[in-house]
Tab-separated table of C-alpha atoms and ligand atoms in Angstrom:
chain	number	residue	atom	x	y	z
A	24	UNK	CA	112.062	103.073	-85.110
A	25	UNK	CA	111.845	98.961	-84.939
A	26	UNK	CA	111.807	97.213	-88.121
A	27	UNK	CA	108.814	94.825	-86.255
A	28	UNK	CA	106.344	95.666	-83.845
A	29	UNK	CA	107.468	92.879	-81.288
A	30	UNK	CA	107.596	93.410	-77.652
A	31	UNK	CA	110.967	94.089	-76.137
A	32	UNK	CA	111.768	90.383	-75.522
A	33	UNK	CA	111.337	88.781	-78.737
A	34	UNK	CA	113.269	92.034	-79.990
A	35	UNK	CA	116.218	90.950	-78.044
A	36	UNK	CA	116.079	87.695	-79.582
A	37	UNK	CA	115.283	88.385	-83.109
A	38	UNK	CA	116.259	92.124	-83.998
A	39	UNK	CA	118.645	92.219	-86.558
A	40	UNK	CA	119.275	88.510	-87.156
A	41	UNK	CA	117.995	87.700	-90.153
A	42	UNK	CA	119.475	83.745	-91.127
A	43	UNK	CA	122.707	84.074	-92.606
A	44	UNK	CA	121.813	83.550	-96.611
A	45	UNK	CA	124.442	81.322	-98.197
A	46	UNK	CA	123.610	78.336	-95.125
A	47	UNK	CA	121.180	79.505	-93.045
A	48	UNK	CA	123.347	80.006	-90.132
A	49	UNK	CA	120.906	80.686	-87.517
A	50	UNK	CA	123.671	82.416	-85.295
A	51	UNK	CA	125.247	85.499	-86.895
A	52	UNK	CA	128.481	84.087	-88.507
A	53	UNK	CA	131.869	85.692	-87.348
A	54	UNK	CA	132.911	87.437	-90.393
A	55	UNK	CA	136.866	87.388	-89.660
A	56	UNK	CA	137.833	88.801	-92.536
A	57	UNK	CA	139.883	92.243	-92.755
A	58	UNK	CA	138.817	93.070	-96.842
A	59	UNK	CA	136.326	91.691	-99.310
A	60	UNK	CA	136.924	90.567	-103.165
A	61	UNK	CA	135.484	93.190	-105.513
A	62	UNK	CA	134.238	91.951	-108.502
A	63	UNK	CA	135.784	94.844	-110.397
A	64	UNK	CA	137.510	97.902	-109.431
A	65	UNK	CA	135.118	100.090	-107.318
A	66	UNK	CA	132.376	97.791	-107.666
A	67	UNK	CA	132.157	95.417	-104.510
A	68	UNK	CA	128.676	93.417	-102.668
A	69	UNK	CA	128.266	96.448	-100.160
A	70	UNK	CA	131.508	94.894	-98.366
A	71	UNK	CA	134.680	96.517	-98.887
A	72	UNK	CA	137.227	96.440	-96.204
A	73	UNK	CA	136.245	95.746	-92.462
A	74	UNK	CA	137.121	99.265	-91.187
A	75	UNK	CA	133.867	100.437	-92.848
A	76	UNK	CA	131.641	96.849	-92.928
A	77	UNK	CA	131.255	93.762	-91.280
A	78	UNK	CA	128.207	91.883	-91.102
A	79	UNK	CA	128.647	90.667	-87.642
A	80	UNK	CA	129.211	94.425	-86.442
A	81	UNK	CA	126.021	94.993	-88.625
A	82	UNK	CA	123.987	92.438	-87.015
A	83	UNK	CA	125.272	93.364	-83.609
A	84	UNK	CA	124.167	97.088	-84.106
A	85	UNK	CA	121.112	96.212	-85.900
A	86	UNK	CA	119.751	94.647	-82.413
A	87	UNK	CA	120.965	97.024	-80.078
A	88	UNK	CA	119.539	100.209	-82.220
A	89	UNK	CA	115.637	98.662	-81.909
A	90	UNK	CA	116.309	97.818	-78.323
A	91	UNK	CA	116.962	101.641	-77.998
A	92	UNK	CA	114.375	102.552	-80.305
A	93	UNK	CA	116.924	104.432	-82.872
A	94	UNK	CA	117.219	104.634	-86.103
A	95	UNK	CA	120.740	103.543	-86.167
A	96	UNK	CA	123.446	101.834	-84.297
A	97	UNK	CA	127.030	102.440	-84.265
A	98	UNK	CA	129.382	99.985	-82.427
A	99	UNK	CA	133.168	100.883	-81.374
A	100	UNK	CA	136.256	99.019	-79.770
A	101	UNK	CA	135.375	100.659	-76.293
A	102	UNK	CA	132.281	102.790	-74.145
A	103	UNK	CA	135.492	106.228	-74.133
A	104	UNK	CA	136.039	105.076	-78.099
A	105	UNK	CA	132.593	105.741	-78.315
A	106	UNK	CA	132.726	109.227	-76.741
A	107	UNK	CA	135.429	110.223	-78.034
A	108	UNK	CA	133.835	110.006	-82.022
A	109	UNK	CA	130.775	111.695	-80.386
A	110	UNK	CA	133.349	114.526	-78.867
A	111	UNK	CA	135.288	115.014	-82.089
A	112	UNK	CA	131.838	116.274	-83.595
A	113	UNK	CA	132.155	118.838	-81.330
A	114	UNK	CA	134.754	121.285	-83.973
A	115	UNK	CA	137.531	122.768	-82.031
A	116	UNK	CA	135.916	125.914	-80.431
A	117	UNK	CA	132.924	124.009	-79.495
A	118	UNK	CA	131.989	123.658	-75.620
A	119	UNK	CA	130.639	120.279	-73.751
A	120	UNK	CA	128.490	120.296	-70.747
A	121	UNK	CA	128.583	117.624	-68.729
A	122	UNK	CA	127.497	115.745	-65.206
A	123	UNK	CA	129.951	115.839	-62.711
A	124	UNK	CA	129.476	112.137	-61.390
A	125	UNK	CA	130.863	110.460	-64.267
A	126	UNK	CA	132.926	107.631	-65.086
A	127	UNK	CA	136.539	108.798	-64.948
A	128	UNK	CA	137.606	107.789	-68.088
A	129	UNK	CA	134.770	110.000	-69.380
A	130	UNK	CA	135.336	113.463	-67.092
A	131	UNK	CA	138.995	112.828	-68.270
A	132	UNK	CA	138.504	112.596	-71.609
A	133	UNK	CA	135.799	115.490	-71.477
A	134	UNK	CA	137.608	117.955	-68.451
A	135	UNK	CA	141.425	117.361	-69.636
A	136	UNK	CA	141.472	115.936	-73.255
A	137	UNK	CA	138.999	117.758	-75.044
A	138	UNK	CA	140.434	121.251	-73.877
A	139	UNK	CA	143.730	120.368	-75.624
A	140	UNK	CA	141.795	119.918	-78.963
A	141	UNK	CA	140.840	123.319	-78.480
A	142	UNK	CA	137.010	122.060	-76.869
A	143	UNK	CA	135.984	123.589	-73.943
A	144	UNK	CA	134.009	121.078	-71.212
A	145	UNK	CA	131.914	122.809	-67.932
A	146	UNK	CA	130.792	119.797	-65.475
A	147	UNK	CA	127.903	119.815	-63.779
A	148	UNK	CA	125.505	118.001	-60.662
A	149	UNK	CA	122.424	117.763	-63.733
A	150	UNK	CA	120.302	117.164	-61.133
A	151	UNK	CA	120.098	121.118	-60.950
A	152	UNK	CA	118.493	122.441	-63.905
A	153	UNK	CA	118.930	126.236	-62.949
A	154	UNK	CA	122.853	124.743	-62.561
A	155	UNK	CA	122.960	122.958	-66.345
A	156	UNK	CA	121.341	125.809	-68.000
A	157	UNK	CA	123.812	128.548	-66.583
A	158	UNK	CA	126.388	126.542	-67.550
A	159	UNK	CA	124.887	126.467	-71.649
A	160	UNK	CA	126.929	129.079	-73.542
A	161	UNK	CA	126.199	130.115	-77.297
A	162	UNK	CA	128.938	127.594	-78.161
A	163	UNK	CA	127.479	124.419	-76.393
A	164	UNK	CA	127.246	121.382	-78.896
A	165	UNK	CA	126.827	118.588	-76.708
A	166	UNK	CA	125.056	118.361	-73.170
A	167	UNK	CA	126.614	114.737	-71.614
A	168	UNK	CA	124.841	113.083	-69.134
A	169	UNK	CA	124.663	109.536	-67.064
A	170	UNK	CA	121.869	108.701	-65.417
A	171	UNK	CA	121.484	106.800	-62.818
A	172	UNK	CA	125.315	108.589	-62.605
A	173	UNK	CA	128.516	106.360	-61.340
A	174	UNK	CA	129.079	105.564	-59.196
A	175	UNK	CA	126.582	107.985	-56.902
A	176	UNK	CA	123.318	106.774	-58.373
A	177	UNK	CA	121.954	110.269	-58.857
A	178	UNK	CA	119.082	110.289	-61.394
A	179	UNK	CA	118.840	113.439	-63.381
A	180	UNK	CA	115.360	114.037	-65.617
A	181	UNK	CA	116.046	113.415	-69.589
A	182	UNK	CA	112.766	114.926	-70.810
A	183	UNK	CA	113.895	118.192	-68.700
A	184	UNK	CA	117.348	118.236	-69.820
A	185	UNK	CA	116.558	117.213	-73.483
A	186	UNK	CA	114.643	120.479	-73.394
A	187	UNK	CA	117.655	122.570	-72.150
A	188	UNK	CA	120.131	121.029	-74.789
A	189	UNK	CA	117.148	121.723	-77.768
A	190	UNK	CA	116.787	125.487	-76.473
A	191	UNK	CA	120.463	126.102	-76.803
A	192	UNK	CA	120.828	124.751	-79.684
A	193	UNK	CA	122.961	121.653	-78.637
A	194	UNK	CA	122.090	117.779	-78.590
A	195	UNK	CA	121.583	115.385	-75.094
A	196	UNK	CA	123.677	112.160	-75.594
A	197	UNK	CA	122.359	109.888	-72.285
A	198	UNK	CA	125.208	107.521	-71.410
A	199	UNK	CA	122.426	104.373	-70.608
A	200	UNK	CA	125.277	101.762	-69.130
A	201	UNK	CA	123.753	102.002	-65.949
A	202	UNK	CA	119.954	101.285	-66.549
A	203	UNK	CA	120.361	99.290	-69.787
A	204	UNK	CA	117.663	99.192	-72.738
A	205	UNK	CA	115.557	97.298	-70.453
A	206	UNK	CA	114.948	99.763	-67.434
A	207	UNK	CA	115.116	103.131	-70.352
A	208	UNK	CA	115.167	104.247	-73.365
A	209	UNK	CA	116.245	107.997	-73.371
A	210	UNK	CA	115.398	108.517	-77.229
A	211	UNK	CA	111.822	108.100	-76.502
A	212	UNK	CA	112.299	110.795	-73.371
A	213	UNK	CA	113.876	113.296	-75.995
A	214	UNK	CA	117.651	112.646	-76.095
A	215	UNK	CA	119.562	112.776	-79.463
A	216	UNK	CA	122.100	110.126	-78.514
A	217	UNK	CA	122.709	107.020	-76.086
A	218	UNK	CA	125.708	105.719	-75.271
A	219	UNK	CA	126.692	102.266	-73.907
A	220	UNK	CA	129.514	100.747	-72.871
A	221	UNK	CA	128.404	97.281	-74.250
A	222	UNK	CA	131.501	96.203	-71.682
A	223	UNK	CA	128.369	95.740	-69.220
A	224	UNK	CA	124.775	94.710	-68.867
A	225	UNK	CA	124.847	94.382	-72.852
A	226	UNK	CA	127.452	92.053	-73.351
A	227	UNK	CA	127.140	90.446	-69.774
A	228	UNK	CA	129.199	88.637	-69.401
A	229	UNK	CA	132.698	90.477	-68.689
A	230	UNK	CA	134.243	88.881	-71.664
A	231	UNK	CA	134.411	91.988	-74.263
A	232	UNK	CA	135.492	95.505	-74.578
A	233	UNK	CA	132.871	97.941	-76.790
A	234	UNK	CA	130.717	100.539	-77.089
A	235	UNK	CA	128.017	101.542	-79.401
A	236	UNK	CA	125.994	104.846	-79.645
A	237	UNK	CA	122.604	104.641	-81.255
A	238	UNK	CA	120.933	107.892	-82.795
A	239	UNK	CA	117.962	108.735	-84.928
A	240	UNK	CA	118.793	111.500	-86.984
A	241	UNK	CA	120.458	110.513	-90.068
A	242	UNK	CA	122.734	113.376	-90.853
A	243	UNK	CA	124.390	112.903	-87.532
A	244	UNK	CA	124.660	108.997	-87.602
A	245	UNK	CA	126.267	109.304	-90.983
A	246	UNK	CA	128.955	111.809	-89.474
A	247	UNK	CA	129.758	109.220	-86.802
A	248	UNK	CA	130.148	107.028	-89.240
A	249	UNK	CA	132.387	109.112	-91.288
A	250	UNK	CA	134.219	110.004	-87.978
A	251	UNK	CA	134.809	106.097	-87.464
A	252	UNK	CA	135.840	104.922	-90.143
A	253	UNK	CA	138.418	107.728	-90.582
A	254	UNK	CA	139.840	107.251	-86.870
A	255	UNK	CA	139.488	103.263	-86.965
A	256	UNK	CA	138.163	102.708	-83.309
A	257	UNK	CA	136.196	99.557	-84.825
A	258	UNK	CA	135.227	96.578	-82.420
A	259	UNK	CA	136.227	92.794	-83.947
A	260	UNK	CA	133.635	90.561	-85.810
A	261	UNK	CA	134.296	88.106	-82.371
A	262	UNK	CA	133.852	91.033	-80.001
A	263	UNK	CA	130.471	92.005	-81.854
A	264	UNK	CA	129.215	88.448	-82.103
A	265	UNK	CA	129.774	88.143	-77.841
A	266	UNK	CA	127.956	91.254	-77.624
A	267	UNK	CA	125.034	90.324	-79.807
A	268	UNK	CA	124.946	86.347	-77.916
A	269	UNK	CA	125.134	88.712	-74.633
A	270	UNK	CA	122.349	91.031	-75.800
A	271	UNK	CA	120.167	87.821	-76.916
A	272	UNK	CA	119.330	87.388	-73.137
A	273	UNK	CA	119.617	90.851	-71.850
A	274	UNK	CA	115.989	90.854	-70.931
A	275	UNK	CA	116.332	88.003	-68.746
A	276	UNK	CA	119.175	88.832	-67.145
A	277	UNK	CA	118.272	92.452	-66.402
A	278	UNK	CA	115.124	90.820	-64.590
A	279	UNK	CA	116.662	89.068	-62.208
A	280	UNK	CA	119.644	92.358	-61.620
A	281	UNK	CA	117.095	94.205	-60.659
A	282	UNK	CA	114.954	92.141	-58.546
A	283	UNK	CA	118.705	91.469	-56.813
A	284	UNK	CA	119.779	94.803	-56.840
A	285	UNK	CA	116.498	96.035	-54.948
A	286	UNK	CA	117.001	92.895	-52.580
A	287	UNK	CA	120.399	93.742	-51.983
A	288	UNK	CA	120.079	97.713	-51.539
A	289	UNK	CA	116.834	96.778	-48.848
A	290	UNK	CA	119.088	94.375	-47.010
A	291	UNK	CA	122.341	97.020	-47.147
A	292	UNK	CA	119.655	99.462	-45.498
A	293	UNK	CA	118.924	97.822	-42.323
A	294	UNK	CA	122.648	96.493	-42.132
A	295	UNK	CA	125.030	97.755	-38.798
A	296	UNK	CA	127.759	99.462	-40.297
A	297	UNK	CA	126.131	101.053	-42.607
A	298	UNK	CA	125.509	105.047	-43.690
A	299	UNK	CA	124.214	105.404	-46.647
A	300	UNK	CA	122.683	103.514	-49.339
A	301	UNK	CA	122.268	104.942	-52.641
A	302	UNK	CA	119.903	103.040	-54.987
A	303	UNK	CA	117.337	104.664	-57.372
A	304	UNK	CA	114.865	101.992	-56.206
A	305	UNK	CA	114.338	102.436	-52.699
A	306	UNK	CA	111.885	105.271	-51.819
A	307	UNK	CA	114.911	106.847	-49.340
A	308	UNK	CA	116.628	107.924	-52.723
A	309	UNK	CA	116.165	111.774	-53.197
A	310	UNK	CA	115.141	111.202	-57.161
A	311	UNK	CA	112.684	108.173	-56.638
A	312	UNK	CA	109.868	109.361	-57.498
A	313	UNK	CA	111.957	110.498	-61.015
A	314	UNK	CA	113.451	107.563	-61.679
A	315	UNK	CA	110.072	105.575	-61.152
A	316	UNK	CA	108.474	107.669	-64.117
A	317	UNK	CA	111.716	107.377	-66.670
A	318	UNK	CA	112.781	103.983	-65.672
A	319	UNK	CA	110.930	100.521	-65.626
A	320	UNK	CA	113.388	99.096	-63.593
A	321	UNK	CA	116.309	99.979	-60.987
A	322	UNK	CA	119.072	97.892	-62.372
A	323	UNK	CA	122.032	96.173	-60.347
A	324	UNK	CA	123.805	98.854	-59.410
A	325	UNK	CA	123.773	100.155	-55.285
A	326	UNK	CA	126.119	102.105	-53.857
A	327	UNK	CA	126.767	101.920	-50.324
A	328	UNK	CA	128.857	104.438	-47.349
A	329	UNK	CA	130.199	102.385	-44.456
A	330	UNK	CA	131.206	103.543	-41.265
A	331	UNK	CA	135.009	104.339	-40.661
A	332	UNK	CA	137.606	102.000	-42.166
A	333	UNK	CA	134.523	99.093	-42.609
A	334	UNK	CA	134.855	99.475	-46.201
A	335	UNK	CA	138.413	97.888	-46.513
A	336	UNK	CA	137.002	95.610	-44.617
A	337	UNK	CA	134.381	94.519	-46.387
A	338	UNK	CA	136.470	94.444	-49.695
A	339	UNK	CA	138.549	91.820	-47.906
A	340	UNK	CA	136.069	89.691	-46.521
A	341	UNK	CA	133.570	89.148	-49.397
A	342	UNK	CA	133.808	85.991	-50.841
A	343	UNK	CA	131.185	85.837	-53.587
A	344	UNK	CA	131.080	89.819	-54.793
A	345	UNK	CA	134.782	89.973	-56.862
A	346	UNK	CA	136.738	92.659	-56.147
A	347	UNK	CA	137.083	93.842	-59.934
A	348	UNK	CA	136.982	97.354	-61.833
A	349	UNK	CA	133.737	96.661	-63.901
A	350	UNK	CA	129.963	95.659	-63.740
A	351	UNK	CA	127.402	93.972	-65.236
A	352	UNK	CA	128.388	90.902	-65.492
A	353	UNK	CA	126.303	88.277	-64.347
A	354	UNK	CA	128.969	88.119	-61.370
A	355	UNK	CA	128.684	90.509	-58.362
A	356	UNK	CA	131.298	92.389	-58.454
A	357	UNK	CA	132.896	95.229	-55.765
A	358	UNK	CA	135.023	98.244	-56.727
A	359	UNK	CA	136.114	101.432	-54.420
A	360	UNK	CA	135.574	103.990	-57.138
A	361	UNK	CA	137.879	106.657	-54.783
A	362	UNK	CA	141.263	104.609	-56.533
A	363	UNK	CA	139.739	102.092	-58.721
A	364	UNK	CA	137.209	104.222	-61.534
A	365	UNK	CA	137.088	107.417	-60.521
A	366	UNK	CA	140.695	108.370	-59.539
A	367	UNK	CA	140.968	110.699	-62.413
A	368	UNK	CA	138.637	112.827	-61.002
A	369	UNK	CA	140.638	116.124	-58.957
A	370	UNK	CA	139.561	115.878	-55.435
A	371	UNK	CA	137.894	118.654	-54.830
A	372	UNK	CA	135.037	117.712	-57.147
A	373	UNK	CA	135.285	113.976	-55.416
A	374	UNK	CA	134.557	115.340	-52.087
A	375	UNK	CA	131.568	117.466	-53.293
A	376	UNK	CA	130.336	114.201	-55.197
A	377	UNK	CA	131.123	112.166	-51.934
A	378	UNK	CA	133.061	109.707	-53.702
A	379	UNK	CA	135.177	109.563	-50.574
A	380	UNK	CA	137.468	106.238	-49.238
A	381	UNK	CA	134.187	104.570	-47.314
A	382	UNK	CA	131.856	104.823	-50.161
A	383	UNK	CA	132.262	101.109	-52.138
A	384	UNK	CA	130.268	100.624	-55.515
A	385	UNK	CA	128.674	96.655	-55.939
A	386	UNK	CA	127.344	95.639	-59.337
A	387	UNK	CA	125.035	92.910	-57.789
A	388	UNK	CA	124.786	89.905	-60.093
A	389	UNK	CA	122.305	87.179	-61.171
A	390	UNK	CA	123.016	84.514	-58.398
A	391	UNK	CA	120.537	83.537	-55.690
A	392	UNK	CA	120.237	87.091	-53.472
A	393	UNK	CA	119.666	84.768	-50.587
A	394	UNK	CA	123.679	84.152	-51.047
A	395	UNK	CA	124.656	87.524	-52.135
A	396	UNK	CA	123.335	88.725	-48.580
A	397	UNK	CA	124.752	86.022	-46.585
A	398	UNK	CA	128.155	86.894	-48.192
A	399	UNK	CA	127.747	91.056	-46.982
A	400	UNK	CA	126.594	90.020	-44.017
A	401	UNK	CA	129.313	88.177	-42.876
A	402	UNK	CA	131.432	90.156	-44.396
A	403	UNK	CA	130.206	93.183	-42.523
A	404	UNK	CA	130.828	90.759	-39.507
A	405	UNK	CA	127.108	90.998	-38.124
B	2	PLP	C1	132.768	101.416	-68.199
B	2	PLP	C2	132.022	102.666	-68.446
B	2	PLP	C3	132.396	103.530	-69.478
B	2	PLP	C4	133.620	103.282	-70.344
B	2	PLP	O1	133.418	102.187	-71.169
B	2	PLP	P1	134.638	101.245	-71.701
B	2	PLP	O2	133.911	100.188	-72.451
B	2	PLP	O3	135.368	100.752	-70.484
B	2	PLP	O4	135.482	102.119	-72.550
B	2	PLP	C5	131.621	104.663	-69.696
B	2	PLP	N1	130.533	104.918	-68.936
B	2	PLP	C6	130.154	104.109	-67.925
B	2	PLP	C7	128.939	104.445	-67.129
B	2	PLP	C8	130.889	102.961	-67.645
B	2	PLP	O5	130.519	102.172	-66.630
């Protein structure tokens, strides 16, 4: 629950930063320190050594746990650190479901890794209920999900899923990269966990590596906790203090992504060249009507399928979109997931995903859209 009543905006701004108390540092001081002086043996301030505390990590998960509207936030060196410490609470003979259409680094981690640490993982298209729920065995801790997915945009329906986790027993961690705090907030659709990689729209700024999970119930935040501090995949006081300036303006910046994004996706639609365009926002997309009742907003994520070799093309040719493995950053930015995010992924379960060699993935940024489409268009040689 939020410590204030604000409205999301002024929560952005003001969760979690309360003036620093020795100066009155109004911007959370970078605590670089590794330990703290005790003031006896075993008796410290609530600051020990930074593996377990550091007030800049504190203040950083302190915001992005209201803007999720959990109970508590728990930040990490990376987004796969992050799921990782969620997948070790899964106890060797354990089983994972999860979506198909996932990052690689997360169906590799979940399909090969986890299997070797005697965890089981069945993925899934969670757009199919009937599909998720045959796949729920009595040993199912954990039901993964992203939605909108990535780099396919699929949307799959939290509340519904949520409900399929809590009947077999097992929780629904939402992996909300995609949408940010901004456009959902799975908690409040039923979910147990979300996961960021704060590597994206939270930080914003491709400058940082993290990843924070935010929960409600106590007993399972605490054995995160427990699960962190005894692996040590802790994010530095200067990478929490870039996410927590980053996720100052998030608000702002998410505003003007999606108003690009949609701008961008309606442009790609009408474009020669083009197949397909996948973007949750545009009533063509097979889940719209979905993601307009669990999302306020459609984010700067498209995905678009060219015709024959057009996509290398169009790599080439951009000048303003970056050709760069990452997204939301207030750059556009242009990846082709098929060797660049998603290559971990075996082939046959590409092809059935259609993350094929003419499907390109653009994380459409905060610049004028007016330039954004005169940089595809001439790029797609119109
Ligand atoms: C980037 C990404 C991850 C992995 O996060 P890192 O911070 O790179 O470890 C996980 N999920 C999604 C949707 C991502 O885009």
């Amino acid at each position: 629950m939020p410590d204030t009543p604000h409205r999301f905006a002024t929560r952005c701004v003001h969760a979690g930063q309360e003036p620093e108390p020795v100066t009155g540092a109004v911007s959370a001081p970078i605590f670089q320190t590794s330990t703290y002086v005790l003031e006896a043996p075993g008796q410290d301030k609530g600051y020990e050594y930074a593996r377990l505390h550091n007030p800049t990590r504190e203040a950083a998960e302190a915001n992005i746990a209201d803007l999720e509207n959990g109970g508590h936030g728990i930040a990490f060196s990376s987004g796969l650190a992050s799921l990782d410490c969620l997948a070790k609470t899964v106890a060797a003979g354990g089983h994972v479901v999860s979506e198909s259409n996932v990052y690689g680094g997360t169906y590799k981690l979940f399909a090969e890794l986890l299997p070797r640490a005697g965890i089981q993982c069945t993925v899934v298209d969670c757009q199919d209920l009937a599909a998720v729920r045959r796949a729920m065995l009595p040993e199912t801790k954990l039901l993964h999900i992203e939605t909108p997915t990535n780099p396919m945009l699929r949307v799959a329906d939290v509340a519904a899923l949520a409900a399929v986790a809590h009947e077999n027993g097992a929780i629904l961690c939402v992996d909300n990269t995609f949408a940010s705090p901004v456009n959902q907030n799975p908690l409040d659709l039923g979910a147990d966990v979300v996961m960021h990689s704060a590597t994206k729209y939270l930080n914003g700024h491709s400058d940082v590596l993290a990843g924070v999970l935010v929960a409600n119930d106590d007993a399972l935040a605490e054995e995160l906790r427990v699960m962190r501090k005894s692996t040590g995949p802790v994010p530095g006081p200067m990478d929490c203090w870039l996410v927590l300036r980053g996720a100052k303006t998030l608000h702002v910046r998410m505003q003007r992504h999606n108003e690009n994004g949609q701008r961008v996706a309606e442009f790609l639609e009408t474009a020669a060249g083009v197949r397909a365009v996948h973007y949750p926002g545009l009533p063509s997309h097979p889940q719209h009507e979905l993601a307009a009742r669990q999302m306020r907003g459609f984010s700067g994520m498209v995905s678009v399928r060219l015709d024959g070799d057009a996509a290398a093309r169009l790599v080439q040719r951009l000048r303003l979109f970056k050709l760069a493995t990452s997204l939301g950053g207030v750059e556009s930015m242009i990846s082709v997931p098929v060797v660049m995010t998603h290559d971990a992924i075996p082939e046959e379960l590409r092809l059935r995903d259609g993350i094929t060699d003419d499907l390109v993935r653009l994380s459409v940024g905060i610049e004028d859209a007016r330039d954004l489409i005169a940089d595809l268009r001439q790029a797609l040689g119109a």
